Amino acid sequence: MKINNAKYLLIAAATCLAGIVVLGYYFFLTSFSASEQTEYVYVDDDDTVDSVLTKLHPVASEHGLTGFSTLIRHTDYAKEPRTGRYAVKPDESVLTVMRKMKNGQQEALKLTIPESRTMRKLAGVLGQKLMLDSAQIAAALIDNPYCQRWGYDTATIAALFVPNTYEVYWNTTLDHLMERMVKEHDAFWNEERRQKAEAAGLTPNEVATLASIIDEETANNAEKPMIAGMYLNRLHQNMPLQADPTVKFALQKFELRRIYHDMLFFDSPYNTYRNIGLPPGPIKVASIKGMEAVLNYVKHDFLYMCAKEDFSGTHNFAVTYSEHLRNAARYAKALNERGVK
């Protein structure tokens, strides 16, 4: 009888050991991923456990997916999969991947705020990068009460965004994203920059507005402080800016390569040929280089500028209107010779 008991105990112990080996193999020793590089799995707010498994299938090994499915049956993960962007690394076990996804330990992503011409285009970029719906973002950024929550209106909201790269979570809410943008905006506008803006007679929003015009005037960062100085000379002398990019913005025709005389009379608060001073807000999300150009503008006496006839992307500057007309005539001649309409 004692021999039989010992035999049963030995069998039971062997069974337990085999079970431990199997568990260890599936959950601790087997790599979950079938890839040799880090892969990312995105869990949406409408995902179920079945759709999560479908998303895991392309990156998981056969044993990894079997182990994950087994763990699902023995945990409460199926009740409410947590949204997020999860990194699946080559050396991670099934248990590690399950623990991360069950506890919402997601991986942050690098979000670059672009120098968008319109809030709709910015919303489109954000919608591609985040779990947010681009239509929801666009609607919010053209909604005055929503913009006012953050201290702006629909004309000035573009001044909130400082184009840079930030680490954020993929499933961040729109409110949390806006809170982050306010924090980054305030960090950018430190005391030194605020003092420079005040010395130029501008608010931070006005700096962003002028910078947005300068960004559209040239891609040559070295020339931007010169252009900033010219526009500030005009502002301080109560002259209209007469900036072609504001006409394009007013017409919503960003593809225009040439501004004709009749376009200058288009009735819009953004048309700086008709209106003295800055437009109501930025005509795009201004670049950091553009804002720095305004804050560190070159002091000179120029009041006019015209694109150079060599199409180098730089400008001829003039103090007098007669000199400016000669520069403009050379540029118009070059446009005609190239057949630019």
mmCIF file of C-alpha atoms in Angstrom:
data_model
loop_
_atom_site.group_PDB
_atom_site.id
_atom_site.type_symbol
_atom_site.label_atom_id
_atom_site.label_comp_id
_atom_site.label_asym_id
_atom_site.label_seq_id
_atom_site.Cartn_x
_atom_site.Cartn_y
_atom_site.Cartn_z
ATOM 1 C CA MET A 1 0.000 0.000 0.000
ATOM 2 C CA LYS A 2 2.860 2.305 0.850
ATOM 3 C CA ILE A 3 4.455 1.501 -2.511
ATOM 4 C CA ASN A 4 1.243 2.455 -4.336
ATOM 5 C CA ASN A 5 0.968 5.725 -2.376
ATOM 6 C CA ALA A 6 4.538 6.570 -3.218
ATOM 7 C CA LYS A 7 3.820 5.763 -6.850
ATOM 8 C CA TYR A 8 0.791 8.059 -6.896
ATOM 9 C CA LEU A 9 2.734 10.822 -5.199
ATOM 10 C CA LEU A 10 5.498 10.472 -7.731
ATOM 11 C CA ILE A 11 3.010 10.643 -10.592
ATOM 12 C CA ALA A 12 1.331 13.693 -9.041
ATOM 13 C CA ALA A 13 4.676 15.390 -8.547
ATOM 14 C CA ALA A 14 5.663 14.620 -12.129
ATOM 15 C CA THR A 15 2.342 15.998 -13.360
ATOM 16 C CA CYS A 16 2.802 19.191 -11.348
ATOM 17 C CA LEU A 17 6.341 19.544 -12.601
ATOM 18 C CA ALA A 18 5.168 19.048 -16.178
ATOM 19 C CA GLY A 19 2.484 21.677 -15.612
ATOM 20 C CA ILE A 20 5.050 24.092 -14.232
ATOM 21 C CA VAL A 21 7.303 23.451 -17.207
ATOM 22 C CA VAL A 22 4.421 24.080 -19.612
ATOM 23 C CA LEU A 23 3.408 27.241 -17.771
ATOM 24 C CA GLY A 24 6.976 28.431 -17.688
ATOM 25 C CA TYR A 25 7.397 27.663 -21.358
ATOM 26 C CA TYR A 26 4.276 29.520 -22.429
ATOM 27 C CA PHE A 27 4.321 32.426 -20.017
ATOM 28 C CA PHE A 28 7.921 33.049 -18.930
ATOM 29 C CA LEU A 29 10.343 31.439 -21.367
ATOM 30 C CA THR A 30 8.606 31.870 -24.714
ATOM 31 C CA SER A 31 9.066 35.200 -26.428
ATOM 32 C CA PHE A 32 5.696 36.675 -27.254
ATOM 33 C CA SER A 33 6.846 38.428 -30.408
ATOM 34 C CA ALA A 34 7.594 36.793 -33.730
ATOM 35 C CA SER A 35 9.563 39.861 -34.835
ATOM 36 C CA GLU A 36 13.215 40.744 -34.278
ATOM 37 C CA GLN A 37 12.331 44.402 -33.770
ATOM 38 C CA THR A 38 9.940 46.315 -31.545
ATOM 39 C CA GLU A 39 6.412 46.345 -32.905
ATOM 40 C CA TYR A 40 3.505 48.512 -31.764
ATOM 41 C CA VAL A 41 -0.085 47.504 -31.125
ATOM 42 C CA TYR A 42 -2.805 50.175 -30.914
ATOM 43 C CA VAL A 43 -5.861 49.404 -28.792
ATOM 44 C CA ASP A 44 -8.828 51.686 -29.532
ATOM 45 C CA ASP A 45 -11.690 52.524 -27.198
ATOM 46 C CA ASP A 46 -14.034 50.320 -29.246
ATOM 47 C CA ASP A 47 -11.755 47.271 -29.244
ATOM 48 C CA THR A 48 -12.929 43.986 -27.740
ATOM 49 C CA VAL A 49 -10.760 41.097 -26.618
ATOM 50 C CA ASP A 50 -11.313 39.453 -30.012
ATOM 51 C CA SER A 51 -10.202 42.516 -31.964
ATOM 52 C CA VAL A 52 -7.169 42.888 -29.672
ATOM 53 C CA LEU A 53 -6.166 39.302 -30.474
ATOM 54 C CA THR A 54 -6.633 40.088 -34.175
ATOM 55 C CA LYS A 55 -4.286 43.078 -33.832
ATOM 56 C CA LEU A 56 -1.751 40.969 -31.926
ATOM 57 C CA HIS A 57 -1.777 38.150 -34.481
ATOM 58 C CA PRO A 58 0.618 39.785 -37.028
ATOM 59 C CA VAL A 59 3.293 40.445 -34.373
ATOM 60 C CA ALA A 60 2.900 37.423 -32.085
ATOM 61 C CA SER A 61 4.509 34.000 -32.304
ATOM 62 C CA GLU A 62 2.186 31.006 -32.369
ATOM 63 C CA HIS A 63 3.113 30.022 -28.811
ATOM 64 C CA GLY A 64 2.940 33.658 -27.719
ATOM 65 C CA LEU A 65 -0.597 34.109 -28.979
ATOM 66 C CA THR A 66 -1.672 30.793 -27.418
ATOM 67 C CA GLY A 67 -0.201 31.838 -24.089
ATOM 68 C CA PHE A 68 -1.840 35.263 -24.284
ATOM 69 C CA SER A 69 -5.221 33.695 -25.065
ATOM 70 C CA THR A 70 -4.800 31.382 -22.066
ATOM 71 C CA LEU A 71 -4.009 34.283 -19.754
ATOM 72 C CA ILE A 72 -7.103 36.133 -20.975
ATOM 73 C CA ARG A 73 -9.270 33.260 -19.699
ATOM 74 C CA HIS A 74 -7.687 33.466 -16.266
ATOM 75 C CA THR A 75 -7.712 37.253 -15.809
ATOM 76 C CA ASP A 76 -10.284 40.019 -16.072
ATOM 77 C CA TYR A 77 -8.586 41.546 -19.158
ATOM 78 C CA ALA A 78 -11.537 40.641 -21.364
ATOM 79 C CA LYS A 79 -13.883 42.869 -19.340
ATOM 80 C CA GLU A 80 -12.342 46.114 -20.553
ATOM 81 C CA PRO A 81 -9.175 46.170 -22.699
ATOM 82 C CA ARG A 82 -7.270 49.372 -21.922
ATOM 83 C CA THR A 83 -6.625 51.729 -24.788
ATOM 84 C CA GLY A 84 -3.119 52.718 -25.715
ATOM 85 C CA ARG A 85 -0.050 52.239 -27.865
ATOM 86 C CA TYR A 86 1.810 49.210 -26.605
ATOM 87 C CA ALA A 87 5.389 48.276 -27.478
ATOM 88 C CA VAL A 88 5.932 44.580 -28.107
ATOM 89 C CA LYS A 89 9.675 43.968 -27.796
ATOM 90 C CA PRO A 90 11.477 40.900 -29.180
ATOM 91 C CA ASP A 91 12.712 39.580 -25.818
ATOM 92 C CA GLU A 92 9.519 40.063 -23.804
ATOM 93 C CA SER A 93 7.606 37.110 -22.394
ATOM 94 C CA VAL A 94 3.894 36.484 -22.802
ATOM 95 C CA LEU A 95 3.329 37.422 -19.174
ATOM 96 C CA THR A 96 5.189 40.729 -19.608
ATOM 97 C CA VAL A 97 3.111 41.708 -22.626
ATOM 98 C CA MET A 98 -0.112 40.767 -20.868
ATOM 99 C CA ARG A 99 0.892 42.711 -17.745
ATOM 100 C CA LYS A 100 1.647 45.847 -19.778
ATOM 101 C CA MET A 101 -1.597 45.722 -21.723
ATOM 102 C CA LYS A 102 -3.697 44.826 -18.699
ATOM 103 C CA ASN A 103 -2.214 47.656 -16.612
ATOM 104 C CA GLY A 104 -2.217 50.228 -19.411
ATOM 105 C CA GLN A 105 1.581 50.562 -19.427
ATOM 106 C CA GLN A 106 1.748 52.042 -22.894
ATOM 107 C CA GLU A 107 4.650 53.566 -24.783
ATOM 108 C CA ALA A 108 4.676 57.317 -25.447
ATOM 109 C CA LEU A 109 5.101 58.522 -29.021
ATOM 110 C CA LYS A 110 6.867 61.538 -30.466
ATOM 111 C CA LEU A 111 4.292 64.025 -31.728
ATOM 112 C CA THR A 112 5.527 66.789 -34.012
ATOM 113 C CA ILE A 113 3.339 69.875 -34.217
ATOM 114 C CA PRO A 114 3.689 71.054 -37.828
ATOM 115 C CA GLU A 115 3.637 74.595 -39.191
ATOM 116 C CA SER A 116 0.101 74.107 -40.522
ATOM 117 C CA ARG A 117 -1.568 76.744 -42.676
ATOM 118 C CA THR A 118 -5.044 76.009 -41.320
ATOM 119 C CA MET A 119 -6.469 74.477 -38.179
ATOM 120 C CA ARG A 120 -8.189 71.878 -40.338
ATOM 121 C CA LYS A 121 -4.821 70.706 -41.676
ATOM 122 C CA LEU A 122 -3.389 70.652 -38.163
ATOM 123 C CA ALA A 123 -6.370 68.583 -37.042
ATOM 124 C CA GLY A 124 -5.716 66.164 -39.893
ATOM 125 C CA VAL A 125 -2.116 65.637 -38.806
ATOM 126 C CA LEU A 126 -3.093 65.161 -35.153
ATOM 127 C CA GLY A 127 -5.840 62.740 -36.128
ATOM 128 C CA GLN A 128 -3.309 60.599 -37.998
ATOM 129 C CA LYS A 129 -0.926 60.494 -35.046
ATOM 130 C CA LEU A 130 -3.346 60.154 -32.115
ATOM 131 C CA MET A 131 -6.454 58.184 -31.178
ATOM 132 C CA LEU A 132 -8.406 61.428 -31.585
ATOM 133 C CA ASP A 133 -10.767 61.937 -34.504
ATOM 134 C CA SER A 134 -9.549 64.690 -36.837
ATOM 135 C CA ALA A 135 -13.104 65.977 -37.373
ATOM 136 C CA GLN A 136 -13.526 66.347 -33.603
ATOM 137 C CA ILE A 137 -10.272 68.317 -33.355
ATOM 138 C CA ALA A 138 -11.142 70.533 -36.313
ATOM 139 C CA ALA A 139 -14.588 71.293 -34.899
ATOM 140 C CA ALA A 140 -13.077 72.239 -31.548
ATOM 141 C CA LEU A 141 -10.447 74.552 -33.038
ATOM 142 C CA ILE A 142 -13.070 76.541 -34.963
ATOM 143 C CA ASP A 143 -15.402 76.692 -31.956
ATOM 144 C CA ASN A 144 -15.017 80.000 -30.150
ATOM 145 C CA PRO A 145 -16.217 78.853 -26.691
ATOM 146 C CA TYR A 146 -13.794 75.941 -26.779
ATOM 147 C CA CYS A 147 -10.877 78.161 -27.834
ATOM 148 C CA GLN A 148 -11.775 80.636 -25.098
ATOM 149 C CA ARG A 149 -11.303 77.896 -22.508
ATOM 150 C CA TRP A 150 -7.585 78.126 -23.294
ATOM 151 C CA GLY A 151 -7.392 81.913 -23.503
ATOM 152 C CA TYR A 152 -7.759 82.322 -27.278
ATOM 153 C CA ASP A 153 -10.387 82.729 -29.971
ATOM 154 C CA THR A 154 -10.711 81.083 -33.372
ATOM 155 C CA ALA A 155 -8.523 83.791 -34.944
ATOM 156 C CA THR A 156 -5.660 83.499 -32.453
ATOM 157 C CA ILE A 157 -5.747 79.789 -31.512
ATOM 158 C CA ALA A 158 -2.901 79.058 -33.949
ATOM 159 C CA ALA A 159 -0.646 81.172 -31.695
ATOM 160 C CA LEU A 160 -1.037 78.588 -28.922
ATOM 161 C CA PHE A 161 0.866 75.916 -30.827
ATOM 162 C CA VAL A 162 4.659 75.974 -30.751
ATOM 163 C CA PRO A 163 5.884 73.672 -33.548
ATOM 164 C CA ASN A 164 8.181 71.199 -31.896
ATOM 165 C CA THR A 165 8.341 67.498 -31.077
ATOM 166 C CA TYR A 166 6.736 66.333 -27.838
ATOM 167 C CA GLU A 167 6.311 62.975 -26.130
ATOM 168 C CA VAL A 168 2.629 62.221 -25.596
ATOM 169 C CA TYR A 169 0.436 59.176 -25.165
ATOM 170 C CA TRP A 170 -1.429 58.006 -28.248
ATOM 171 C CA ASN A 171 -4.751 57.833 -26.380
ATOM 172 C CA THR A 172 -4.513 61.317 -24.880
ATOM 173 C CA THR A 173 -7.774 63.260 -24.827
ATOM 174 C CA LEU A 174 -8.172 66.546 -26.685
ATOM 175 C CA ASP A 175 -8.405 68.443 -23.399
ATOM 176 C CA HIS A 176 -5.201 66.850 -22.123
ATOM 177 C CA LEU A 177 -3.475 67.660 -25.409
ATOM 178 C CA MET A 178 -4.566 71.286 -25.155
ATOM 179 C CA GLU A 179 -3.375 71.433 -21.546
ATOM 180 C CA ARG A 180 -0.010 70.174 -22.730
ATOM 181 C CA MET A 181 0.116 72.763 -25.510
ATOM 182 C CA VAL A 182 -0.616 75.538 -22.991
ATOM 183 C CA LYS A 183 2.211 74.247 -20.798
ATOM 184 C CA GLU A 184 4.644 74.128 -23.724
ATOM 185 C CA HIS A 185 3.538 77.573 -24.931
ATOM 186 C CA ASP A 186 4.154 79.054 -21.491
ATOM 187 C CA ALA A 187 7.558 77.366 -21.314
ATOM 188 C CA PHE A 188 8.525 78.825 -24.690
ATOM 189 C CA TRP A 189 7.362 82.284 -23.709
ATOM 190 C CA ASN A 190 9.834 82.737 -20.885
ATOM 191 C CA GLU A 191 10.636 86.101 -19.335
ATOM 192 C CA GLU A 192 13.414 86.877 -21.815
ATOM 193 C CA ARG A 193 11.202 86.352 -24.851
ATOM 194 C CA ARG A 194 8.338 88.290 -23.292
ATOM 195 C CA GLN A 195 10.639 91.232 -22.636
ATOM 196 C CA LYS A 196 11.871 91.197 -26.233
ATOM 197 C CA ALA A 197 8.287 91.130 -27.490
ATOM 198 C CA GLU A 198 7.364 94.053 -25.267
ATOM 199 C CA ALA A 199 10.392 96.001 -26.470
ATOM 200 C CA ALA A 200 9.172 95.511 -30.046
ATOM 201 C CA GLY A 201 5.707 96.726 -29.022
ATOM 202 C CA LEU A 202 4.115 93.298 -29.482
ATOM 203 C CA THR A 203 2.292 90.678 -27.450
ATOM 204 C CA PRO A 204 3.209 86.979 -27.811
ATOM 205 C CA ASN A 205 0.140 86.478 -30.018
ATOM 206 C CA GLU A 206 1.208 89.380 -32.216
ATOM 207 C CA VAL A 207 4.726 87.958 -32.472
ATOM 208 C CA ALA A 208 3.228 84.669 -33.686
ATOM 209 C CA THR A 209 1.018 86.566 -36.139
ATOM 210 C CA LEU A 210 3.888 88.554 -37.648
ATOM 211 C CA ALA A 211 6.110 85.454 -37.674
ATOM 212 C CA SER A 212 3.449 83.523 -39.581
ATOM 213 C CA ILE A 213 3.518 86.158 -42.320
ATOM 214 C CA ILE A 214 7.311 86.117 -42.463
ATOM 215 C CA ASP A 215 7.331 82.311 -42.682
ATOM 216 C CA GLU A 216 5.141 82.554 -45.764
ATOM 217 C CA GLU A 217 7.310 85.274 -47.269
ATOM 218 C CA THR A 218 10.489 83.201 -47.247
ATOM 219 C CA ALA A 219 11.966 79.847 -46.292
ATOM 220 C CA ASN A 220 15.341 81.543 -45.876
ATOM 221 C CA ASN A 221 15.772 81.678 -42.103
ATOM 222 C CA ALA A 222 18.808 83.949 -42.358
ATOM 223 C CA GLU A 223 16.717 86.663 -44.044
ATOM 224 C CA LYS A 224 13.753 86.489 -41.658
ATOM 225 C CA PRO A 225 15.133 89.015 -39.101
ATOM 226 C CA MET A 226 15.565 91.537 -41.951
ATOM 227 C CA ILE A 227 11.960 91.057 -43.066
ATOM 228 C CA ALA A 228 10.810 91.328 -39.459
ATOM 229 C CA GLY A 229 12.610 94.656 -39.145
ATOM 230 C CA MET A 230 10.915 95.955 -42.285
ATOM 231 C CA TYR A 231 7.441 94.992 -41.130
ATOM 232 C CA LEU A 232 8.043 96.464 -37.692
ATOM 233 C CA ASN A 233 9.136 99.727 -39.342
ATOM 234 C CA ARG A 234 5.812 99.759 -41.175
ATOM 235 C CA LEU A 235 3.814 98.970 -38.033
ATOM 236 C CA HIS A 236 5.552 101.694 -36.056
ATOM 237 C CA GLN A 237 4.900 104.225 -38.840
ATOM 238 C CA ASN A 238 1.239 103.191 -39.107
ATOM 239 C CA MET A 239 1.701 101.968 -42.665
ATOM 240 C CA PRO A 240 -0.194 98.948 -44.021
ATOM 241 C CA LEU A 241 1.963 95.832 -44.096
ATOM 242 C CA GLN A 242 0.933 95.034 -47.683
ATOM 243 C CA ALA A 243 2.000 91.423 -47.239
ATOM 244 C CA ASP A 244 1.081 89.137 -50.136
ATOM 245 C CA PRO A 245 0.709 86.022 -47.939
ATOM 246 C CA THR A 246 -2.170 87.673 -46.087
ATOM 247 C CA VAL A 247 -3.985 88.123 -49.402
ATOM 248 C CA LYS A 248 -3.537 84.430 -50.182
ATOM 249 C CA PHE A 249 -4.876 83.584 -46.738
ATOM 250 C CA ALA A 250 -7.842 85.926 -47.147
ATOM 251 C CA LEU A 251 -8.669 84.327 -50.486
ATOM 252 C CA GLN A 252 -7.822 80.836 -49.157
ATOM 253 C CA LYS A 253 -5.757 80.341 -52.303
ATOM 254 C CA PHE A 254 -2.396 79.232 -50.962
ATOM 255 C CA GLU A 255 -1.242 77.927 -54.333
ATOM 256 C CA LEU A 256 -1.095 81.417 -55.912
ATOM 257 C CA ARG A 257 2.320 82.229 -57.333
ATOM 258 C CA ARG A 258 1.402 85.750 -58.336
ATOM 259 C CA ILE A 259 -0.802 88.404 -56.732
ATOM 260 C CA TYR A 260 -2.719 90.611 -59.175
ATOM 261 C CA HIS A 261 -3.910 94.161 -58.553
ATOM 262 C CA ASP A 262 -7.600 93.294 -58.305
ATOM 263 C CA MET A 263 -6.867 90.782 -55.525
ATOM 264 C CA LEU A 264 -5.559 93.578 -53.317
ATOM 265 C CA PHE A 265 -9.085 94.918 -52.829
ATOM 266 C CA PHE A 266 -10.577 91.700 -51.486
ATOM 267 C CA ASP A 267 -12.588 92.592 -48.400
ATOM 268 C CA SER A 268 -11.169 90.676 -45.452
ATOM 269 C CA PRO A 269 -9.676 91.618 -42.076
ATOM 270 C CA TYR A 270 -6.676 89.511 -43.144
ATOM 271 C CA ASN A 271 -5.984 91.618 -46.231
ATOM 272 C CA THR A 272 -3.105 93.844 -45.092
ATOM 273 C CA TYR A 273 -3.365 95.932 -48.256
ATOM 274 C CA ARG A 274 -6.799 97.172 -47.143
ATOM 275 C CA ASN A 275 -6.190 97.246 -43.395
ATOM 276 C CA ILE A 276 -3.493 98.908 -41.325
ATOM 277 C CA GLY A 277 -1.817 96.826 -38.627
ATOM 278 C CA LEU A 278 -1.605 93.120 -38.063
ATOM 279 C CA PRO A 279 -4.382 90.733 -39.124
ATOM 280 C CA PRO A 280 -6.653 89.309 -36.377
ATOM 281 C CA GLY A 281 -4.351 86.321 -35.833
ATOM 282 C CA PRO A 282 -1.685 84.107 -37.386
ATOM 283 C CA ILE A 283 -2.152 82.955 -40.969
ATOM 284 C CA LYS A 284 -0.472 79.663 -40.014
ATOM 285 C CA VAL A 285 1.183 77.994 -37.043
ATOM 286 C CA ALA A 286 4.328 80.117 -36.925
ATOM 287 C CA SER A 287 7.744 78.462 -36.839
ATOM 288 C CA ILE A 288 10.126 78.912 -33.933
ATOM 289 C CA LYS A 289 12.623 80.433 -36.391
ATOM 290 C CA GLY A 290 9.975 82.909 -37.470
ATOM 291 C CA MET A 291 9.143 83.937 -33.916
ATOM 292 C CA GLU A 292 12.824 84.222 -33.017
ATOM 293 C CA ALA A 293 13.307 86.414 -36.097
ATOM 294 C CA VAL A 294 10.651 88.825 -34.848
ATOM 295 C CA LEU A 295 12.103 88.870 -31.331
ATOM 296 C CA ASN A 296 15.625 89.442 -32.690
ATOM 297 C CA TYR A 297 14.756 91.610 -35.675
ATOM 298 C CA VAL A 298 17.383 93.616 -37.538
ATOM 299 C CA LYS A 299 17.135 97.365 -36.978
ATOM 300 C CA HIS A 300 17.318 99.227 -40.305
ATOM 301 C CA ASP A 301 15.429 101.894 -42.299
ATOM 302 C CA PHE A 302 13.898 99.723 -45.014
ATOM 303 C CA LEU A 303 10.161 100.079 -45.609
ATOM 304 C CA TYR A 304 9.734 97.998 -48.770
ATOM 305 C CA MET A 305 10.796 94.652 -50.110
ATOM 306 C CA CYS A 306 10.271 92.660 -53.268
ATOM 307 C CA ALA A 307 11.299 89.138 -54.217
ATOM 308 C CA LYS A 308 14.542 89.056 -56.143
ATOM 309 C CA GLU A 309 14.309 88.504 -59.864
ATOM 310 C CA ASP A 310 16.742 85.577 -59.645
ATOM 311 C CA PHE A 311 14.071 83.529 -57.792
ATOM 312 C CA SER A 312 16.561 82.762 -55.032
ATOM 313 C CA GLY A 313 13.849 83.057 -52.408
ATOM 314 C CA THR A 314 15.425 86.214 -50.979
ATOM 315 C CA HIS A 315 14.391 89.859 -51.367
ATOM 316 C CA ASN A 316 15.534 93.272 -52.499
ATOM 317 C CA PHE A 317 14.902 95.865 -49.775
ATOM 318 C CA ALA A 318 14.271 99.559 -50.340
ATOM 319 C CA VAL A 319 13.948 102.704 -48.257
ATOM 320 C CA THR A 320 11.996 104.737 -50.821
ATOM 321 C CA TYR A 321 8.938 103.849 -52.861
ATOM 322 C CA SER A 322 10.617 104.817 -56.148
ATOM 323 C CA GLU A 323 13.441 102.384 -55.441
ATOM 324 C CA HIS A 324 10.887 99.716 -54.573
ATOM 325 C CA LEU A 325 9.065 100.266 -57.884
ATOM 326 C CA ARG A 326 12.300 99.593 -59.779
ATOM 327 C CA ASN A 327 12.786 96.362 -57.812
ATOM 328 C CA ALA A 328 9.172 95.349 -58.441
ATOM 329 C CA ALA A 329 9.490 96.043 -62.178
ATOM 330 C CA ARG A 330 12.520 93.733 -62.441
ATOM 331 C CA TYR A 331 10.661 90.982 -60.607
ATOM 332 C CA ALA A 332 7.522 91.379 -62.743
ATOM 333 C CA LYS A 333 9.672 91.190 -65.882
ATOM 334 C CA ALA A 334 11.270 87.955 -64.635
ATOM 335 C CA LEU A 335 7.810 86.473 -63.894
ATOM 336 C CA ASN A 336 6.600 87.367 -67.387
ATOM 337 C CA GLU A 337 9.684 85.834 -68.985
ATOM 338 C CA ARG A 338 9.043 82.602 -67.129
ATOM 339 C CA GLY A 339 5.370 82.649 -68.002
ATOM 340 C CA VAL A 340 4.288 82.652 -64.348
ATOM 341 C CA LYS A 341 0.584 83.445 -64.158
#
